[in-house]
CSV table of C-alpha atoms in Angstrom, one decimal:
chain,number,residue,atom,x,y,z
T,7,MET,CA,0.0,0.0,0.0
T,8,ALA,CA,2.8,2.4,1.0
T,9,GLN,CA,4.7,1.4,-2.2
T,10,SER,CA,1.6,2.1,-4.2
T,11,ASN,CA,1.2,5.6,-2.6
T,12,LEU,CA,4.8,6.4,-3.3
T,13,THR,CA,4.4,5.4,-6.9
T,14,LEU,CA,1.3,7.6,-7.2
T,15,THR,CA,3.1,10.5,-5.6
T,16,LYS,CA,6.1,10.2,-8.0
T,17,MET,CA,3.7,10.0,-11.0
T,18,ALA,CA,1.8,13.1,-9.8
T,19,SER,CA,5.1,14.9,-9.2
T,20,SER,CA,6.4,14.0,-12.7
T,21,GLU,CA,3.1,15.1,-14.3
T,22,PHE,CA,3.3,18.4,-12.4
T,23,GLU,CA,6.9,19.0,-13.6
T,24,ASN,CA,5.9,18.2,-17.2
T,25,LYS,CA,2.9,20.5,-17.0
T,26,SER,CA,5.2,23.2,-15.5
T,27,ILE,CA,7.7,22.7,-18.3
T,28,ASN,CA,5.0,22.9,-20.9
T,29,MET,CA,3.5,26.0,-19.4
T,30,TYR,CA,7.0,27.6,-19.3
T,31,VAL,CA,7.6,26.7,-23.0
T,32,GLU,CA,4.1,28.0,-23.9
T,33,VAL,CA,4.8,31.2,-22.1
T,34,GLU,CA,8.2,31.6,-23.8
T,35,GLN,CA,6.7,30.8,-27.2
T,36,SER,CA,3.8,33.2,-26.5
T,37,ALA,CA,6.3,36.0,-25.4
T,38,GLN,CA,8.5,35.3,-28.5
T,39,GLY,CA,5.4,35.3,-30.7
T,40,ARG,CA,4.3,38.6,-29.3
T,41,GLU,CA,7.8,40.0,-29.8
T,42,ASN,CA,7.8,38.8,-33.4
T,43,GLU,CA,4.4,40.2,-33.9
T,44,GLU,CA,5.5,43.5,-32.5
T,45,VAL,CA,8.6,43.5,-34.8
T,46,GLN,CA,6.3,42.7,-37.8
T,47,LYS,CA,4.1,45.6,-36.8
T,48,ASN,CA,7.1,48.0,-36.9
T,49,VAL,CA,8.4,46.9,-40.3
T,50,ASP,CA,6.9,47.0,-43.8
T,51,ASP,CA,6.8,44.2,-46.3
T,52,ASP,CA,10.3,45.1,-47.5
T,53,GLY,CA,11.8,44.7,-44.0
T,54,ARG,CA,12.3,48.4,-43.6
T,55,GLU,CA,11.0,50.6,-40.7
T,56,LYS,CA,7.3,51.0,-40.9
T,57,ARG,CA,6.2,54.0,-43.0
T,58,THR,CA,4.1,56.3,-40.9
T,59,GLY,CA,3.2,59.2,-43.3
T,60,THR,CA,-0.1,60.2,-44.9
T,61,MET,CA,-1.3,62.2,-47.8
T,62,LEU,CA,-0.7,65.3,-45.8
T,63,THR,CA,3.1,64.7,-45.4
T,64,ALA,CA,3.4,63.7,-49.0
T,65,SER,CA,1.5,66.8,-50.1
T,66,ALA,CA,3.8,68.9,-48.0
T,67,HIS,CA,6.9,67.5,-49.7
T,68,ILE,CA,5.3,68.0,-53.1
T,69,ILE,CA,4.3,71.6,-52.4
T,70,THR,CA,7.7,72.3,-51.0
T,71,ALA,CA,9.3,70.9,-54.1
T,72,VAL,CA,6.9,72.6,-56.6
T,73,ILE,CA,6.2,76.0,-55.2
T,74,GLY,CA,9.7,77.4,-55.3
T,75,SER,CA,11.6,80.1,-57.0
T,76,GLY,CA,9.6,79.3,-60.2
T,77,VAL,CA,6.6,81.3,-58.9
T,78,LEU,CA,8.7,84.4,-58.7
T,79,SER,CA,9.3,84.5,-62.5
T,80,LEU,CA,5.8,83.9,-63.7
T,81,ALA,CA,4.8,87.5,-64.0
T,82,TRP,CA,7.8,88.0,-66.3
T,83,ALA,CA,6.8,84.9,-68.2
T,84,MET,CA,3.3,86.1,-68.7
T,85,ALA,CA,4.6,89.5,-69.9
T,86,GLN,CA,6.5,87.7,-72.7
T,87,LEU,CA,3.6,85.4,-73.7
T,88,GLY,CA,0.5,87.6,-73.1
T,89,TRP,CA,-3.0,87.1,-71.8
T,90,VAL,CA,-3.8,84.2,-74.1
T,91,ALA,CA,-0.7,82.0,-74.5
T,92,GLY,CA,0.5,82.5,-71.0
T,93,PRO,CA,-2.4,80.9,-69.0
T,94,ILE,CA,-2.8,78.3,-71.7
T,95,ILE,CA,0.8,77.1,-71.5
T,96,LEU,CA,0.6,77.2,-67.7
T,97,PHE,CA,-2.5,74.9,-67.6
T,98,LEU,CA,-0.9,72.6,-70.2
T,99,PHE,CA,2.2,72.1,-68.1
T,100,SER,CA,0.0,71.6,-65.1
T,101,PHE,CA,-2.1,68.9,-66.8
T,102,VAL,CA,0.9,67.1,-68.3
T,103,THR,CA,2.8,67.1,-65.0
T,104,TYR,CA,-0.2,65.7,-63.1
T,105,PHE,CA,-0.9,63.0,-65.7
T,106,THR,CA,2.7,61.8,-66.0
T,107,SER,CA,3.1,61.9,-62.2
T,108,THR,CA,0.2,59.5,-61.8
T,109,LEU,CA,1.9,57.1,-64.3
T,110,LEU,CA,5.2,57.4,-62.3
T,111,ALA,CA,3.4,56.7,-59.0
T,112,ASP,CA,2.1,53.4,-60.5
T,113,CYS,CA,5.7,52.5,-61.3
T,114,TYR,CA,7.0,52.7,-57.7
T,115,ARG,CA,6.4,48.9,-57.4
T,116,SER,CA,7.2,46.4,-60.1
T,117,PRO,CA,6.0,44.5,-61.9
T,118,GLY,CA,2.6,45.5,-60.4
T,119,PRO,CA,1.6,48.8,-58.7
T,120,LEU,CA,0.0,47.1,-55.7
T,121,THR,CA,2.1,44.1,-54.6
T,122,GLY,CA,5.3,44.3,-56.7
T,123,LYS,CA,8.8,44.9,-55.4
T,124,ARG,CA,9.5,48.4,-54.1
T,125,ASN,CA,11.9,50.7,-55.9
T,126,TYR,CA,13.5,53.4,-53.8
T,127,SER,CA,14.8,55.8,-56.4
T,128,TYR,CA,13.9,57.1,-59.9
T,129,THR,CA,16.8,55.2,-61.4
T,130,GLU,CA,15.7,51.9,-59.7
T,131,VAL,CA,12.3,52.4,-61.2
T,132,VAL,CA,13.7,52.8,-64.7
T,133,ARG,CA,16.0,49.8,-64.2
T,134,SER,CA,13.0,47.6,-63.1
T,135,HIS,CA,10.8,48.6,-66.0
T,136,LEU,CA,13.1,49.5,-68.9
T,137,GLY,CA,16.7,48.5,-68.2
T,138,GLY,CA,19.6,48.8,-70.5
T,139,ILE,CA,21.2,52.1,-71.4
T,140,LYS,CA,18.0,54.0,-70.4
T,141,VAL,CA,19.1,53.5,-66.8
T,142,GLN,CA,22.3,55.4,-67.4
T,143,LEU,CA,20.4,58.1,-69.3
T,144,CYS,CA,17.9,58.5,-66.5
T,145,GLY,CA,20.7,58.8,-63.9
T,146,ILE,CA,22.4,61.5,-65.9
T,147,SER,CA,19.2,63.4,-66.4
T,148,GLN,CA,17.9,63.1,-62.8
T,149,TYR,CA,21.1,63.9,-60.9
T,150,GLY,CA,22.2,66.5,-63.4
T,151,ASN,CA,18.8,68.2,-62.9
T,152,LEU,CA,19.0,67.9,-59.1
T,153,VAL,CA,22.4,69.6,-59.2
T,154,GLY,CA,21.1,72.3,-61.4
T,155,ILE,CA,18.1,73.0,-59.1
T,156,THR,CA,20.3,73.2,-56.0
T,157,ILE,CA,22.5,75.8,-57.9
T,158,GLY,CA,19.4,77.7,-58.9
T,159,TYR,CA,18.1,77.7,-55.3
T,160,THR,CA,21.5,79.1,-54.1
T,161,ILE,CA,21.2,81.9,-56.6
T,162,THR,CA,17.5,82.7,-55.7
T,163,ALA,CA,18.1,82.6,-52.0
T,164,SER,CA,21.0,85.0,-52.2
T,165,ILE,CA,19.0,87.4,-54.4
T,166,SER,CA,16.2,87.3,-51.8
T,167,MET,CA,18.6,88.1,-49.0
T,168,VAL,CA,20.2,90.9,-51.0
T,169,ALA,CA,16.7,92.2,-51.6
T,170,VAL,CA,16.1,92.6,-47.9
T,171,VAL,CA,19.3,94.8,-47.6
T,172,ARG,CA,18.4,96.8,-50.7
T,173,SER,CA,14.8,97.3,-49.6
T,174,ASN,CA,15.9,98.9,-46.3
T,175,CYS,CA,18.4,101.0,-48.2
T,176,PHE,CA,15.7,102.3,-50.6
T,177,HIS,CA,13.4,103.0,-47.7
T,178,LYS,CA,16.0,105.2,-46.0
T,179,LYS,CA,17.6,106.9,-49.0
T,180,GLY,CA,14.9,107.0,-51.6
T,181,HIS,CA,14.0,104.8,-54.6
T,182,GLN,CA,16.7,106.4,-56.8
T,183,ALA,CA,19.6,105.7,-54.4
T,184,ASN,CA,22.5,103.6,-55.4
T,185,CYS,CA,21.8,100.5,-53.2
T,186,THR,CA,24.2,98.1,-54.9
T,187,VAL,CA,24.9,94.9,-52.9
T,188,SER,CA,26.9,91.9,-53.9
T,189,ASN,CA,25.3,88.5,-53.9
T,190,TYR,CA,28.5,86.7,-53.0
T,191,PRO,CA,28.4,87.0,-49.2
T,192,PHE,CA,24.8,85.8,-49.0
T,193,MET,CA,25.6,82.8,-51.2
T,194,ILE,CA,28.3,81.9,-48.7
T,195,ILE,CA,25.9,82.3,-45.8
T,196,PHE,CA,23.3,80.1,-47.6
T,197,ALA,CA,26.1,77.5,-48.3
T,198,MET,CA,27.1,77.5,-44.6
T,199,ILE,CA,23.5,76.8,-43.5
T,200,GLN,CA,23.3,74.0,-46.1
T,201,ILE,CA,26.5,72.4,-44.9
T,202,ILE,CA,25.1,72.1,-41.4
T,203,LEU,CA,21.7,70.7,-42.6
T,204,SER,CA,23.3,68.3,-45.0
T,205,GLN,CA,24.8,66.4,-42.1
T,206,ILE,CA,21.3,65.1,-41.3
T,207,SER,CA,21.8,61.5,-42.5
T,208,ASN,CA,18.3,60.5,-43.6
T,209,PHE,CA,15.7,62.1,-45.8
T,210,HIS,CA,12.8,61.1,-43.5
T,211,LYS,CA,14.2,63.2,-40.7
T,212,LEU,CA,13.6,66.3,-42.7
T,213,SER,CA,9.7,66.2,-42.7
T,214,TRP,CA,9.6,69.1,-40.2
T,215,LEU,CA,11.8,71.2,-42.6
T,216,SER,CA,9.5,70.4,-45.5
T,217,ILE,CA,6.4,71.4,-43.7
T,218,LEU,CA,8.1,74.7,-42.5
T,219,ALA,CA,9.2,75.3,-46.1
T,220,ALA,CA,5.7,74.7,-47.5
T,221,VAL,CA,4.3,77.2,-45.0
T,222,MET,CA,6.9,79.8,-46.1
T,223,SER,CA,6.1,79.2,-49.8
T,224,PHE,CA,2.4,79.9,-49.1
T,225,ALA,CA,3.4,83.0,-47.2
T,226,TYR,CA,5.5,84.7,-49.8
T,227,SER,CA,3.2,83.7,-52.6
T,228,LEU,CA,0.3,85.2,-50.8
T,229,ILE,CA,2.3,88.4,-50.0
T,230,GLY,CA,3.4,88.8,-53.6
T,231,LEU,CA,-0.2,88.2,-54.7
T,232,GLY,CA,-1.6,90.7,-52.2
T,233,LEU,CA,0.9,93.3,-53.2
T,234,SER,CA,0.1,92.7,-56.9
T,235,ILE,CA,-3.7,93.1,-56.2
T,236,ALA,CA,-3.0,96.3,-54.3
T,237,GLU,CA,-0.9,97.6,-57.2
T,238,VAL,CA,-3.7,96.8,-59.7
T,239,VAL,CA,-6.5,98.5,-57.7
T,240,GLY,CA,-4.3,101.4,-56.6
T,241,VAL,CA,-5.0,105.0,-57.7
T,242,GLY,CA,-3.2,106.1,-60.8
T,243,HIS,CA,-2.3,102.5,-61.9
T,244,HIS,CA,-1.6,102.6,-65.6
T,245,VAL,CA,0.5,99.8,-67.1
T,246,LYS,CA,0.5,98.4,-70.6
T,247,THR,CA,-0.6,94.8,-71.2
T,248,SER,CA,-1.7,93.0,-74.3
T,249,VAL,CA,-3.1,89.8,-75.7
T,250,THR,CA,0.3,88.8,-77.1
T,251,GLY,CA,2.5,90.3,-74.3
T,252,THR,CA,5.5,92.5,-75.0
T,253,VAL,CA,5.1,94.5,-78.2
T,254,VAL,CA,7.7,94.1,-81.0
T,255,GLY,CA,9.2,97.5,-81.9
T,256,VAL,CA,8.0,99.1,-78.7
T,257,ASP,CA,9.1,96.9,-75.8
T,258,VAL,CA,11.4,94.5,-77.5
T,259,SER,CA,12.9,93.7,-80.9
T,260,GLY,CA,11.6,90.9,-83.0
T,261,SER,CA,14.5,88.5,-82.0
T,262,GLN,CA,14.1,89.5,-78.3
T,263,LYS,CA,10.4,88.7,-78.5
T,264,LEU,CA,11.1,85.2,-79.9
T,265,TRP,CA,13.9,84.3,-77.5
T,266,ARG,CA,12.3,85.7,-74.4
T,267,SER,CA,9.0,83.9,-75.2
T,268,LEU,CA,10.9,80.6,-75.5
T,269,GLN,CA,12.8,81.3,-72.3
T,270,ALA,CA,9.4,82.0,-70.6
T,271,ILE,CA,8.2,78.5,-71.5
T,272,GLY,CA,11.4,77.1,-69.9
T,273,ASP,CA,10.6,79.2,-66.7
T,274,ILE,CA,7.1,77.7,-66.6
T,275,ALA,CA,8.5,74.2,-67.0
T,276,PHE,CA,10.9,74.8,-64.1
T,277,ALA,CA,8.0,75.9,-62.0
T,278,TYR,CA,6.6,72.3,-62.2
T,279,ALA,CA,9.9,70.5,-61.6
T,280,PHE,CA,9.2,67.8,-59.0
T,281,ALA,CA,9.0,64.5,-60.9
T,282,THR,CA,12.7,64.0,-60.2
T,283,ILE,CA,12.0,63.3,-56.5
T,284,LEU,CA,8.5,61.8,-56.7
T,285,ILE,CA,9.8,58.3,-56.2
T,286,GLU,CA,12.0,59.3,-53.3
T,287,ILE,CA,9.0,61.1,-51.7
T,288,GLN,CA,6.9,58.0,-52.2
T,289,ALA,CA,9.5,55.6,-50.8
T,290,SER,CA,10.6,57.7,-47.8
T,291,LYS,CA,9.6,56.6,-44.3
T,292,ASP,CA,7.5,59.6,-43.3
T,293,THR,CA,5.4,60.0,-46.4
T,294,LEU,CA,3.3,57.0,-47.4
T,295,ARG,CA,2.1,54.2,-45.2
T,296,SER,CA,0.0,51.3,-46.6
T,297,PRO,CA,-2.9,50.6,-46.7
T,298,PRO,CA,-4.3,52.2,-48.7
T,299,SER,CA,-1.7,51.4,-51.4
T,300,GLU,CA,1.1,53.9,-51.9
T,301,ASN,CA,0.2,54.6,-55.5
T,302,LYS,CA,-3.3,55.7,-54.7
T,303,VAL,CA,-2.2,57.9,-51.9
T,304,MET,CA,0.5,59.4,-54.0
T,305,LYS,CA,-1.9,60.2,-56.8
T,306,ARG,CA,-4.2,62.0,-54.4
T,307,ALA,CA,-1.2,63.9,-52.9
T,308,THR,CA,0.0,64.8,-56.4
T,309,LEU,CA,-3.5,66.1,-57.3
T,310,VAL,CA,-3.5,68.2,-54.1
T,311,GLY,CA,0.0,69.5,-54.7
T,312,VAL,CA,-0.4,70.3,-58.4
T,313,PHE,CA,-3.9,71.8,-58.0
T,314,THR,CA,-2.6,74.0,-55.1
T,315,THR,CA,0.5,75.2,-57.0
T,316,THR,CA,-1.4,75.8,-60.2
T,317,PHE,CA,-3.9,77.9,-58.4
T,318,PHE,CA,-1.1,80.1,-56.9
T,319,TYR,CA,0.7,80.1,-60.2
T,320,VAL,CA,-2.2,81.4,-62.2
T,321,LEU,CA,-3.0,84.1,-59.6
T,322,CYS,CA,0.6,85.2,-59.2
T,323,GLY,CA,1.3,85.1,-62.9
T,324,THR,CA,-1.8,86.9,-64.2
T,325,ILE,CA,-2.2,89.4,-61.4
T,326,GLY,CA,1.6,90.1,-61.4
T,327,TYR,CA,1.3,90.8,-65.1
T,328,ALA,CA,-1.7,93.1,-64.5
T,329,ALA,CA,0.3,94.9,-61.9
T,330,PHE,CA,3.5,95.4,-63.8
T,331,GLY,CA,2.5,95.0,-67.4
T,332,ASN,CA,5.0,94.4,-70.1
T,333,ASP,CA,7.8,95.8,-67.9
T,334,ALA,CA,7.3,93.0,-65.3
T,335,PRO,CA,10.6,92.3,-63.5
T,336,GLY,CA,12.2,88.8,-63.8
T,337,ASN,CA,11.6,88.3,-60.1
T,338,PHE,CA,8.5,90.1,-58.9
T,339,LEU,CA,9.6,90.2,-55.2
T,340,THR,CA,13.2,91.1,-55.6
T,341,GLY,CA,13.1,93.1,-58.9
T,342,PHE,CA,11.6,96.0,-57.0
T,343,GLY,CA,8.3,96.3,-58.8
T,344,PHE,CA,7.3,97.0,-55.1
T,345,TYR,CA,9.1,99.3,-52.7
T,346,GLU,CA,6.5,99.7,-50.0
T,347,PRO,CA,5.6,98.6,-47.4
T,348,PHE,CA,9.3,97.7,-47.1
T,349,TRP,CA,8.8,95.6,-44.0
T,350,LEU,CA,6.3,93.3,-45.8
T,351,ILE,CA,8.7,92.9,-48.7
T,352,ASP,CA,11.5,92.1,-46.3
T,353,PHE,CA,9.3,89.5,-44.6
T,354,ALA,CA,8.4,87.9,-48.0
T,355,ASN,CA,12.0,87.7,-49.0
T,356,VAL,CA,13.0,86.1,-45.7
T,357,CYS,CA,10.2,83.6,-46.3
T,358,ILE,CA,11.7,82.8,-49.7
T,359,ALA,CA,15.1,82.3,-48.2
T,360,ILE,CA,13.7,80.0,-45.5
T,361,HIS,CA,11.7,78.0,-48.1
T,362,LEU,CA,14.7,77.5,-50.3
T,363,VAL,CA,16.8,76.3,-47.3
T,364,GLY,CA,14.3,73.4,-47.0
T,365,ALA,CA,13.8,72.9,-50.7
T,366,TYR,CA,17.5,72.7,-51.3
T,367,GLN,CA,17.6,69.7,-48.8
T,368,VAL,CA,14.6,68.0,-50.5
T,369,PHE,CA,16.4,68.1,-53.8
T,370,CYS,CA,20.0,67.3,-52.7
T,371,GLN,CA,19.2,64.3,-50.4
T,372,PRO,CA,18.7,61.9,-53.3
T,373,ILE,CA,22.1,62.9,-54.6
T,374,TYR,CA,23.6,62.3,-51.2
T,375,GLY,CA,21.9,58.9,-50.9
T,376,PHE,CA,23.0,57.8,-54.4
T,377,VAL,CA,26.7,58.7,-54.0
T,378,GLU,CA,27.0,57.2,-50.5
T,379,ALA,CA,25.2,54.0,-51.4
T,380,ARG,CA,27.4,53.5,-54.5
T,381,CYS,CA,30.6,54.2,-52.5
T,382,SER,CA,29.5,51.7,-49.7
T,383,GLU,CA,28.9,49.0,-52.3
T,384,LYS,CA,32.2,49.6,-54.1
T,385,TRP,CA,34.4,49.9,-51.0
T,386,PRO,CA,32.5,47.9,-48.2
T,387,ASP,CA,35.7,47.4,-46.2
T,388,ASN,CA,36.8,51.0,-46.2
T,389,LYS,CA,36.3,52.3,-42.6
T,390,PHE,CA,36.5,55.9,-43.7
T,391,ILE,CA,33.3,55.3,-45.8
T,392,THR,CA,31.4,52.9,-43.7
T,393,SER,CA,32.3,53.5,-40.0
T,394,GLN,CA,30.4,55.8,-37.8
T,395,ARG,CA,31.3,57.4,-34.5
T,396,ALA,CA,28.6,58.2,-31.9
T,397,ILE,CA,28.7,61.7,-30.6
T,398,ASN,CA,26.4,63.0,-27.8
T,399,ILE,CA,25.3,66.5,-28.7
T,400,PRO,CA,23.4,68.5,-26.0
T,401,TRP,CA,19.7,69.0,-26.7
T,402,PHE,CA,20.0,66.9,-29.9
T,403,GLY,CA,20.9,63.5,-28.7
T,404,VAL,CA,23.3,61.0,-30.2
T,405,TYR,CA,24.6,61.8,-33.6
T,406,ASN,CA,26.4,59.2,-35.7
T,407,LEU,CA,29.3,60.9,-37.4
T,408,ASN,CA,30.5,59.5,-40.6
T,409,TYR,CA,33.7,61.2,-41.9
T,410,PHE,CA,33.1,60.4,-45.6
T,411,ARG,CA,29.5,61.7,-45.4
T,412,MET,CA,30.6,64.9,-43.7
T,413,LEU,CA,33.5,65.6,-46.2
T,414,TRP,CA,31.5,64.7,-49.4
T,415,ARG,CA,28.4,66.6,-48.5
T,416,THR,CA,30.4,69.7,-47.5
T,417,ALA,CA,32.3,69.5,-50.8
T,418,TYR,CA,29.0,69.3,-52.7
T,419,VAL,CA,27.5,72.3,-51.1
T,420,ILE,CA,30.7,74.3,-51.7
T,421,VAL,CA,30.8,73.3,-55.4
T,422,THR,CA,27.2,74.3,-56.1
T,423,ALA,CA,27.8,77.7,-54.3
T,424,VAL,CA,30.9,78.4,-56.4
T,425,ILE,CA,29.0,77.6,-59.7
T,426,ALA,CA,26.2,79.9,-58.5
T,427,MET,CA,28.7,82.6,-58.0
T,428,ILE,CA,30.0,82.2,-61.5
T,429,PHE,CA,26.5,82.1,-63.2
T,430,PRO,CA,24.1,84.2,-60.9
T,431,PHE,CA,21.5,84.7,-63.6
T,432,PHE,CA,18.0,84.0,-62.3
T,433,ASN,CA,15.7,83.7,-65.3
T,434,ALA,CA,18.1,82.1,-67.8
T,435,ILE,CA,19.3,79.5,-65.3
T,436,LEU,CA,15.7,78.6,-64.2
T,437,GLY,CA,14.6,78.4,-67.8
T,438,LEU,CA,17.5,76.1,-68.8
T,439,ILE,CA,17.0,73.8,-65.9
T,440,GLY,CA,13.3,73.6,-66.6
T,441,ALA,CA,13.7,72.9,-70.3
T,442,ALA,CA,16.5,70.3,-69.7
T,443,SER,CA,14.6,68.3,-67.1
T,444,PHE,CA,11.0,68.5,-68.2
T,445,TYR,CA,11.0,66.2,-71.1
T,446,PRO,CA,13.2,63.2,-69.9
T,447,LEU,CA,12.1,63.1,-66.3
T,448,THR,CA,8.5,64.4,-66.3
T,449,VAL,CA,7.4,63.0,-69.7
T,450,TYR,CA,9.6,60.5,-71.5
T,451,PHE,CA,10.4,58.0,-68.7
T,452,PRO,CA,7.0,57.9,-67.1
T,453,ILE,CA,5.3,57.3,-70.4
T,454,GLU,CA,7.8,54.6,-71.5
T,455,MET,CA,7.5,52.8,-68.1
T,456,HIS,CA,3.7,53.0,-68.2
T,457,ILE,CA,3.8,51.4,-71.7
T,458,ALA,CA,6.1,48.6,-70.5
T,459,GLN,CA,4.2,48.0,-67.2
T,460,LYS,CA,0.8,47.8,-68.9
T,461,LYS,CA,2.2,46.0,-71.9
T,462,ILE,CA,0.5,48.4,-74.3
T,463,PRO,CA,0.7,47.1,-77.9
T,464,LYS,CA,2.8,49.1,-80.3
T,465,TYR,CA,0.8,51.2,-82.7
T,466,SER,CA,-2.4,50.8,-80.7
T,467,PHE,CA,-4.5,53.9,-80.1
T,468,THR,CA,-3.2,54.4,-76.6
T,469,TRP,CA,0.4,53.9,-77.7
T,470,ILE,CA,0.0,56.4,-80.5
T,471,TRP,CA,-1.5,59.2,-78.5
T,472,LEU,CA,1.1,58.7,-75.7
T,473,GLN,CA,3.9,58.9,-78.3
T,474,ILE,CA,2.3,62.1,-79.7
T,475,LEU,CA,2.3,63.6,-76.2
T,476,SER,CA,5.9,62.6,-75.7
T,477,TRP,CA,7.1,64.1,-79.0
T,478,ALA,CA,5.2,67.3,-78.5
T,479,CYS,CA,6.8,67.8,-75.1
T,480,LEU,CA,10.2,67.1,-76.6
T,481,ILE,CA,9.8,69.9,-79.2
T,482,VAL,CA,8.6,72.3,-76.4
T,483,SER,CA,11.6,71.4,-74.3
T,484,LEU,CA,14.1,71.9,-77.1
T,485,VAL,CA,12.8,75.3,-78.1
T,486,ALA,CA,12.6,76.4,-74.5
T,487,ALA,CA,16.2,75.3,-74.0
T,488,ALA,CA,17.3,77.2,-77.0
T,489,GLY,CA,15.7,80.4,-75.7
T,490,SER,CA,17.3,79.9,-72.2
T,491,ILE,CA,20.8,79.3,-73.7
T,492,GLN,CA,20.5,82.5,-75.8
T,493,GLY,CA,19.4,84.4,-72.7
T,494,LEU,CA,22.2,83.0,-70.7
T,495,THR,CA,24.7,84.0,-73.4
T,496,GLN,CA,23.4,87.5,-73.4
T,497,ASP,CA,23.6,87.6,-69.6
T,498,VAL,CA,27.2,86.5,-69.6
T,499,LYS,CA,28.2,89.2,-72.1
T,500,THR,CA,26.6,92.0,-70.0
T,501,TYR,CA,27.5,90.6,-66.6
T,502,GLU,CA,28.8,93.0,-63.9
T,503,PRO,CA,29.9,91.0,-60.8
T,504,PHE,CA,28.7,93.5,-58.2
T,505,LYS,CA,25.4,94.5,-59.8
T,506,PRO,CA,22.5,92.4,-58.4
T,507,GLN,CA,21.2,90.1,-61.2
T,508,ASP,CA,17.5,90.4,-60.3
T,509,HIS,CA,15.8,91.0,-63.6
T,510,GLU,CA,16.2,91.1,-67.3
């Protein structure tokens, strides 16, 4: 009996131990499962950190990228084209930009827009859909355009900072005073700010800067618009406008009319330059989370961004033309079509400078990412390129210093500033950049990738009208580039280093 009880006791003890072990394993498995589930919640389907952005953050990036220095030249562009051709061309560029951007948004994933592999840059998208030499052509077009835009933004920001000094000078000494100020010191100041901001390692950490820049772009656009309206309704306002713009034989010669009209088309093209970074915006951490699918959200954000900017562009261009007529300055806030109230003009130009500080970073981050990724791939064992040193910065936290990143990004900003000092010509540079980038990046590659993705048959109706659109935009880009090159040539011939280059 005692032996039997002992046996039962051992069996019960063994069963208890087994149950305890099983419970422990279940608890461990449950904890591990919860941990894995938590990890899965924090990463996307590509294994990268979960994207947390919405249409609002994507729209902010787009508005920051689109509403830039281009809005400042629209009154001058309208003066060259007139009341009919000016608005028509503006709306055509708006429609084409929106349409091709929706095609590009669908190409973010390949082979399908919903569940295909993600592509993190414009060049990767072209490689996935087209391949071959078109990848190299895309890379040259995209990064060359981004470099040009950062140079243009350096020029524009310095002009705006100079305008603040000149505005105060005119207010104190009168409108006829010799208030000549060099752009060079302000280009150096702008470059120093960009060197500091460029040390921020990731694009997604700049969302606050993009939102601030978007607010600034609204601010100076509204101020310029308000001042233009005040000028139009003011007492004694008499300016000359016409259906065809500047008048041959009165305002300009026949050749000037032709070249300036073509350059104006380039300026309008530049005003819509954002396709170069659309994929980077769509792929970055803080812009688009899924669901809903990224391409649907990006299309909505593109619609909001393009509609908003077109609304401002039409108002600023047409009302600016009505305010200044055929003598509209190349930059309607720094060309001193307005002198008073000087404090409001100062504030508007400060807003321009702040906006371009953010916009510069939006456009240069893809360049930084490309160069650093390629160098890491080519020299993976080079400690100078790959190693990081943690530095604790008060009120900032831990910063991972990479010596290669610091050196290369600093060198890039310095080079763009030096080029801006050599060619500080606002309208001609903007027109040339716009003409050079519009066709390949905004039109050609999105259309070709859409055809490849959807497997549209050659010579079908859809294929034919897409090719007609592509060729028409190529012709427009070529003639706009010709006009801008001619304008740049004339600017170089008449250039005076210490005379502000703020209008034609």
